[in-house]
Amino acid sequence: MKTFTKKRIDIMVEAPLLNRLIDLLERQEVGGYTVVPAIAGKGTSGTWHRDGQVGRVGAVVQIFCIVDESRVDAILKPIFEMVAKQIGIVTVSDVEVIRPENF
Amino acid sequence: MKTFTKKRIDIMVEAPLLNRLIDLLERQEVGGYTVVPAIAGKGTSGTWHRDGQVGRVGAVVQIFCIVDESRVDAILKPIFEMVAKQIGIVTVSDVEVIRPENF
Amino acid sequence: MKTFTKKRIDIMVEAPLLNRLIDLLERQEVGGYTVVPAIAGKGTSGTWHRDGQVGRVGAVVQIFCIVDESRVDAILKPIFEMVAKQIGIVTVSDVEVIRPENF
Amino acid sequence: MEATLNLAIANLTSPMILFFALGLAAALARSDLVVPEAIAKGLSLYLMMAIGFKGGASVAQHGVDATLLLSLLAGILLSALIPVLAFNALRLTTGLKTVDAAAIAAHYGSISIVTFLAMTTAIEGLGIAYEGYMVAVAAAMETPAIIVALWLVFRGKGEKSAGAEQTGSQFSPGLMREVLLNGSVVVLVGAFIIGMITGDDGLQSIAPFIVAPFKGVLCLFLLDMGLIAGRGLIGGARNLTAPIIAFGIYMPLIGGTLGLLAGAAIGLSTGGIALMTTLAASASYIAVPAAMRLALPEAQPAIYLTLSLGVTFPFNLTVGIPLYVAFSQMIA
Amino acid sequence: MEATLNLAIANLTSPMILFFALGLAAALARSDLVVPEAIAKGLSLYLMMAIGFKGGASVAQHGVDATLLLSLLAGILLSALIPVLAFNALRLTTGLKTVDAAAIAAHYGSISIVTFLAMTTAIEGLGIAYEGYMVAVAAAMETPAIIVALWLVFRGKGEKSAGAEQTGSQFSPGLMREVLLNGSVVVLVGAFIIGMITGDDGLQSIAPFIVAPFKGVLCLFLLDMGLIAGRGLIGGARNLTAPIIAFGIYMPLIGGTLGLLAGAAIGLSTGGIALMTTLAASASYIAVPAAMRLALPEAQPAIYLTLSLGVTFPFNLTVGIPLYVAFSQMIA
Amino acid sequence: MEATLNLAIANLTSPMILFFALGLAAALARSDLVVPEAIAKGLSLYLMMAIGFKGGASVAQHGVDATLLLSLLAGILLSALIPVLAFNALRLTTGLKTVDAAAIAAHYGSISIVTFLAMTTAIEGLGIAYEGYMVAVAAAMETPAIIVALWLVFRGKGEKSAGAEQTGSQFSPGLMREVLLNGSVVVLVGAFIIGMITGDDGLQSIAPFIVAPFKGVLCLFLLDMGLIAGRGLIGGARNLTAPIIAFGIYMPLIGGTLGLLAGAAIGLSTGGIALMTTLAASASYIAVPAAMRLALPEAQPAIYLTLSLGVTFPFNLTVGIPLYVAFSQMIA
Ligand SMILES: Nc1ncnc2c1ncn2[C@@H]1O[C@H](COP(=O)(O)O)[C@@H](O)[C@H]1O
Ligand SMILES: Nc1ncnc2c1ncn2[C@@H]1O[C@H](COP(=O)(O)O)[C@@H](O)[C@H]1O
Ligand SMILES: Nc1ncnc2c1ncn2[C@@H]1O[C@H](COP(=O)(O)O)[C@@H](O)[C@H]1O
Ligand code: NA
Ligand code: NA
Ligand code: NA
């Protein structure tokens, strides 16, 4: 099957920031995004576990977004600026899709 | 370590369709699959959030399946046919595995 | 934006083994890891569903870990040894990150 | 008239309706309040179990009178007939496509169990008795509407022009099985049977769990329903034209009238008539939408879900309940 | 005899057992009914907290009699002895490998707390008193069986032929810590101690939460257990040969007999004997399977889980409970 | 003195505090015990709904006396004043940076609703009455502290040197909206209003859900709080120096004293004074941390969360409650 190469941006970010990140993605007019749960983790800011929180602070959520290669840089820049000073990391990888028009 | 390249098919699909998709994968005799939750998202069919549903309509789940490159097309075709007319997207990417025989 | 290529190791493993796997990752001094839930799946050891368990046996969880290419082999070997005899699979893929120092 | 007004005021100022309003308001004010999915499912399981069990225990106590079968039959007929009326009303008054009209029609033939629960709570509060087996009638009304709605799409078109193959519409026995064995129905009917077997002794032994806190749990559940209805409206309101919204108001009145007449005709008690009216007036937002995504994927969920959950459900809860009680009291 | 039959009928028609049967039937009919994982864990937490607290408060009220220590000792011995019997029975009658036989044996030495809960509810319903500290005995019986089962695998083999290194079998102090500090045990024992400290006053203050709705919550939990047992059977039945299934039936009877004799020998009340019998007869499906995945990964979970949860648990719940009560009444 | 000691002992041996201790102990012993996130959120929703409703129903019954407005005003002033004191105490005694000191200060001006719940349960147990509207005072005290703390960071620095742009600190109306409309506050205030509207009738109708099991549910919730506090201490203790820990003990005493005096000055009842004291003494660990992550991301959560949840919360629960009751009884 013919497929088209796109980029998948994966963002892990502390939960209180999620709504702002989604607002940012909407302003960048990405074709879509998906929020995915995480249970626990460790990074430079220490260890966390979902079942050990009151409130949302400390928990990390994931959000990914499939975009056209041509738009990666424009989208990545403000994301990185937002996440850099918070708890979180950003990765980018290659994926192929079947219908290219939606991204 | 010696690794072998396989393909990872990621399908995001509206929850009511999940059982049919699993049936389809079983009929294609894939070596395995994993269903992963999603919390929220946005696509061409609009926005959804897991905690804002009565029933399953509106929610999206993810399912991924690691298969040998040689079988990707055969498996992708019926999946794409099923998902195309519903809420959902399909992506394919490269992964490496250590034991090649299970896929 | 300038990015740096790293490796993403994805491990799916039966839930009772999770703590030992995390201990192993800590001993390998990986820069971080994230545990991700799974809902259901099928592999060589049969089918499972999260909502059909008493206790943790039978459920599978995912954990991923982004590491520098140079360290993949050292980390992969003990992981594979641990997972090989249990229910679980390991995959490796390419990702790009923006800040290379944390991995 | 004054009695009806008093009923209406009592209903609007009951904790139940006020918690629903709180949820609605919170959603419209875009508060981040959520009831976790697992909790909502747990509450729903509890409500099904409680209402089913109480119905069964009541049947065990009062015996099955002659009207049980008649009620089931009436329920099934209403569930099959209402979609035909609804479909034609939509085709006449809105510009909706066949699939969309049929999908909406299925919702109105089927039922909303939470509206049913709210009505039982309301009439219990008023000291009005009702037949315990109305729970079984509720279960029986879930499915026929789906079959009729699919028939409305496929009839006379030889499975082609409606685009079965190309568009994915399908009518499969697997689908019927899924609908009939969906979790809520199984718990409702199962608990009903258990209630019938264990009777009043059984009921007494678990009453502190399923009877005493019932109304409070329903309040919490309605808070969540308010949140969901409100968020559905925010997201889906732009898909609803004025004629569609009007349908969401007058269709429960039409359906309700049929239920009222049927209930009176077969000789139900006042409470039984009120419940039959409520079942006929209410629209599904769980079982039917899920079935429609499988059978009629090209029908737009943003229309049928928003209409059923955002318009008809609040209407029945606030205006419908006192109205249906008042009319049941008159006709009984 | 007739009394026993009445007991059996009363048990089989109790809401508890009927909800379990409903879950089982729904699973076998492949309904999509599920109790969300978080709800199931929450219910289980509640049940541990309630049973532990009630046990502790009862000890505070009635004082610790001389048999407490004896009961704990008897429990530990039973938990250590039963796996040896079970292991040999399996080696004689089935073609199972050493690791599989030992893993199964561990389950039968350990206990099922839900079976214990069902028995307490049954005897409370019959007005039979029991020693509150039996909860502590239950906790004490969780672990010894695991140690004995691992010893059965590793003894005399110098850690080699059983393949410790190559196959991953391991017996570590970390494992014992994990088992001893697993969540359920901590809540059960912790609530027991809190109950002992706060006594009847404490119990009264939270009784509307932990006493009144207890039986109803147990029904909901058993619905889920039925679903899980049923789905386990669907998936795992093909792993069970006739001799293995037979073991799942006669082993609880052997274990139960030992429990019965031990309970009578140390002078427990009728209820206490029934509970000791139940503990000895029941098989673990939470703590032990998790420990086995870590210590004996090459043993097949599809065998031990299906057997314990799909065969022995339903057997104890339906046939076992009335039987054990009847025998306890005779022997007391 | 002896009365105070008795109060202290009664408090320390209440099921509530013992379940908290159990959670703390389980966490420190590294047990794997967890309360699933969805259950914890569901319990918290329940507690907010119950306490809000009961407060509102009590206002409906006893009427609004003149002190309601004064209490709200006093609460808002305390919430705004305490952060200033806290900030200066931290700057004088610890080497913390401005942002860290301000972030901590915000927590102590705001409130812990669970501490408030524990106090209401304690005084209800002692038969001490209190003003139902104190729930509204609690809600009013959530936010002012946040505004003051942000002002402490940005004042006089022209938004620059504190590094607004470079470091991400920001003070936005959106943030205030998020805090004011956060789920807990909405349910608390909403249920309070519903309680006021439906009054005692409403309360009676759902009392078996929101009144009877309340204390037991609080025990389960405190078990979870103990687990979280304990795990927070394990992970975060190394971030706390002795002067910071000392602050976590003396700051509630300073805040509590202000609350005590304010409560007495405006003429609250003994129970009302005790609650005002508790609100002033308690520190937030839900709303404020979330706001701080958005407004002051460079402040370290490991410090403010661990201090509020791991030091001040247990201190208030164990030592604070009997102390505040004793002083309230003296001053009233
Ligand atoms: N570009 C995208 N990136 C990430 N997730 C997406 C994207 N597009 C769609 N999705 C996910 O797939 C779901 C269905 O997509 P759609 O069929 O386009 O509405 C959405 O609700 C998202 O959860
Ligand atoms: N080919 C595959 N694609 C995706 N997930 C898989 C695959 N094989 C195994 N898994 C996941 O890994 C778990 C354990 O696999 P196994 O050890 O093969 O039983 C399964 O239950 C699935 O959740
Ligand atoms: N190397 C890594 N691999 C996988 N997940 C990571 C890694 N580093 C960080 N994370 C995740 O991102 C979260 C925030 O990272 P950090 O900002 O470095 O504390 C962590 O809690 C992990 O869940
Ligand atoms: Na209807
Ligand atoms: Na046993
Ligand atoms: Na305070």
Short mmCIF file of N, CA and C in Angstrom, two decimals, chain C residues 14 16-17 19-20 49-57 85-87, chain E residues 36-37 167-168 170 172 225 228 285-286 289-290 293-294 297 305 309:
data_model
loop_
_atom_site.label_atom_id
_atom_site.label_comp_id
_atom_site.label_asym_id
_atom_site.label_seq_id
_atom_site.Cartn_x
_atom_site.Cartn_y
_atom_site.Cartn_z
N GLU C 14 4.73 -8.64 31.81
CA GLU C 14 3.64 -8.94 32.75
C GLU C 14 3.81 -8.12 34.02
N PRO C 16 3.47 -8.36 37.31
CA PRO C 16 4.22 -8.67 38.53
C PRO C 16 5.72 -8.41 38.41
N LEU C 17 6.21 -8.33 37.18
CA LEU C 17 7.65 -8.14 36.99
C LEU C 17 8.05 -6.67 36.95
N ASN C 19 8.23 -4.08 38.98
CA ASN C 19 9.16 -3.49 39.95
C ASN C 19 10.60 -3.96 39.73
N ARG C 20 10.75 -5.23 39.39
CA ARG C 20 12.11 -5.73 39.14
C ARG C 20 12.71 -5.07 37.90
N HIS C 49 -6.94 -9.32 29.51
CA HIS C 49 -7.70 -8.07 29.56
C HIS C 49 -7.63 -7.49 30.95
N ARG C 50 -7.33 -6.22 31.05
CA ARG C 50 -7.14 -5.54 32.33
C ARG C 50 -8.34 -5.67 33.24
N ASP C 51 -9.55 -5.56 32.68
CA ASP C 51 -10.73 -5.60 33.53
C ASP C 51 -11.15 -7.02 33.88
N GLY C 52 -10.34 -7.99 33.51
CA GLY C 52 -10.71 -9.36 33.81
C GLY C 52 -9.69 -10.01 34.73
N GLN C 53 -9.11 -9.24 35.63
CA GLN C 53 -8.09 -9.78 36.52
C GLN C 53 -8.53 -9.59 37.96
N VAL C 54 -8.27 -10.59 38.79
CA VAL C 54 -8.15 -10.30 40.21
C VAL C 54 -6.66 -10.29 40.42
N GLY C 55 -6.14 -9.32 41.10
CA GLY C 55 -4.69 -9.27 41.25
C GLY C 55 -4.02 -8.85 39.97
N ARG C 56 -2.70 -8.91 39.97
CA ARG C 56 -1.97 -8.34 38.85
C ARG C 56 -1.55 -9.36 37.82
N VAL C 57 -1.65 -10.65 38.17
CA VAL C 57 -1.18 -11.66 37.24
C VAL C 57 -2.05 -11.66 35.99
N LYS C 85 12.27 -15.02 29.70
CA LYS C 85 11.60 -16.16 30.32
C LYS C 85 10.23 -15.82 30.88
N GLN C 86 9.80 -14.59 30.70
CA GLN C 86 8.49 -14.19 31.23
C GLN C 86 7.57 -13.83 30.06
N ILE C 87 6.36 -13.42 30.40
CA ILE C 87 5.45 -12.92 29.38
C ILE C 87 5.88 -11.50 29.02
N PRO E 36 -15.03 -2.08 36.11
CA PRO E 36 -13.73 -1.46 35.86
C PRO E 36 -12.71 -1.85 36.92
N GLU E 37 -11.48 -2.01 36.49
CA GLU E 37 -10.39 -2.43 37.37
C GLU E 37 -10.33 -1.58 38.64
N THR E 167 16.38 -21.20 34.29
CA THR E 167 14.96 -20.98 34.02
C THR E 167 14.38 -19.80 34.77
N GLY E 168 15.14 -19.27 35.70
CA GLY E 168 14.64 -18.08 36.38
C GLY E 168 13.96 -18.34 37.71
N GLN E 170 13.47 -18.53 41.41
CA GLN E 170 14.28 -17.95 42.46
C GLN E 170 13.48 -17.76 43.74
N SER E 172 13.82 -15.48 46.88
CA SER E 172 14.57 -14.35 47.43
C SER E 172 13.84 -13.75 48.62
N MET E 225 -16.27 -11.32 40.42
CA MET E 225 -15.54 -12.59 40.52
C MET E 225 -16.13 -13.62 39.56
N ILE E 228 -14.87 -12.83 36.11
CA ILE E 228 -13.46 -13.18 35.95
C ILE E 228 -13.29 -14.69 35.91
N TYR E 285 -5.86 -16.77 44.73
CA TYR E 285 -5.78 -16.41 43.30
C TYR E 285 -5.27 -14.99 43.15
N ILE E 286 -4.76 -14.40 44.23
CA ILE E 286 -4.18 -13.06 44.11
C ILE E 286 -2.70 -13.08 44.53
N PRO E 289 -0.47 -16.34 42.94
CA PRO E 289 -0.10 -16.25 41.53
C PRO E 289 0.96 -15.19 41.26
N ALA E 290 0.82 -14.01 41.89
CA ALA E 290 1.82 -12.96 41.67
C ALA E 290 3.19 -13.43 42.12
N ARG E 293 4.68 -15.93 39.60
CA ARG E 293 5.23 -15.35 38.37
C ARG E 293 6.66 -14.87 38.59
N LEU E 294 6.95 -14.47 39.81
CA LEU E 294 8.30 -13.99 40.10
C LEU E 294 9.24 -15.14 40.45
N PRO E 297 8.72 -18.56 37.21
CA PRO E 297 8.11 -18.06 35.97
C PRO E 297 7.81 -19.16 34.96
N LEU E 305 -4.05 -20.53 37.76
CA LEU E 305 -5.09 -19.52 37.94
C LEU E 305 -6.46 -20.06 37.58
N LEU E 309 -9.31 -20.31 40.41
CA LEU E 309 -10.37 -19.33 40.26
C LEU E 309 -11.59 -19.91 39.55
#
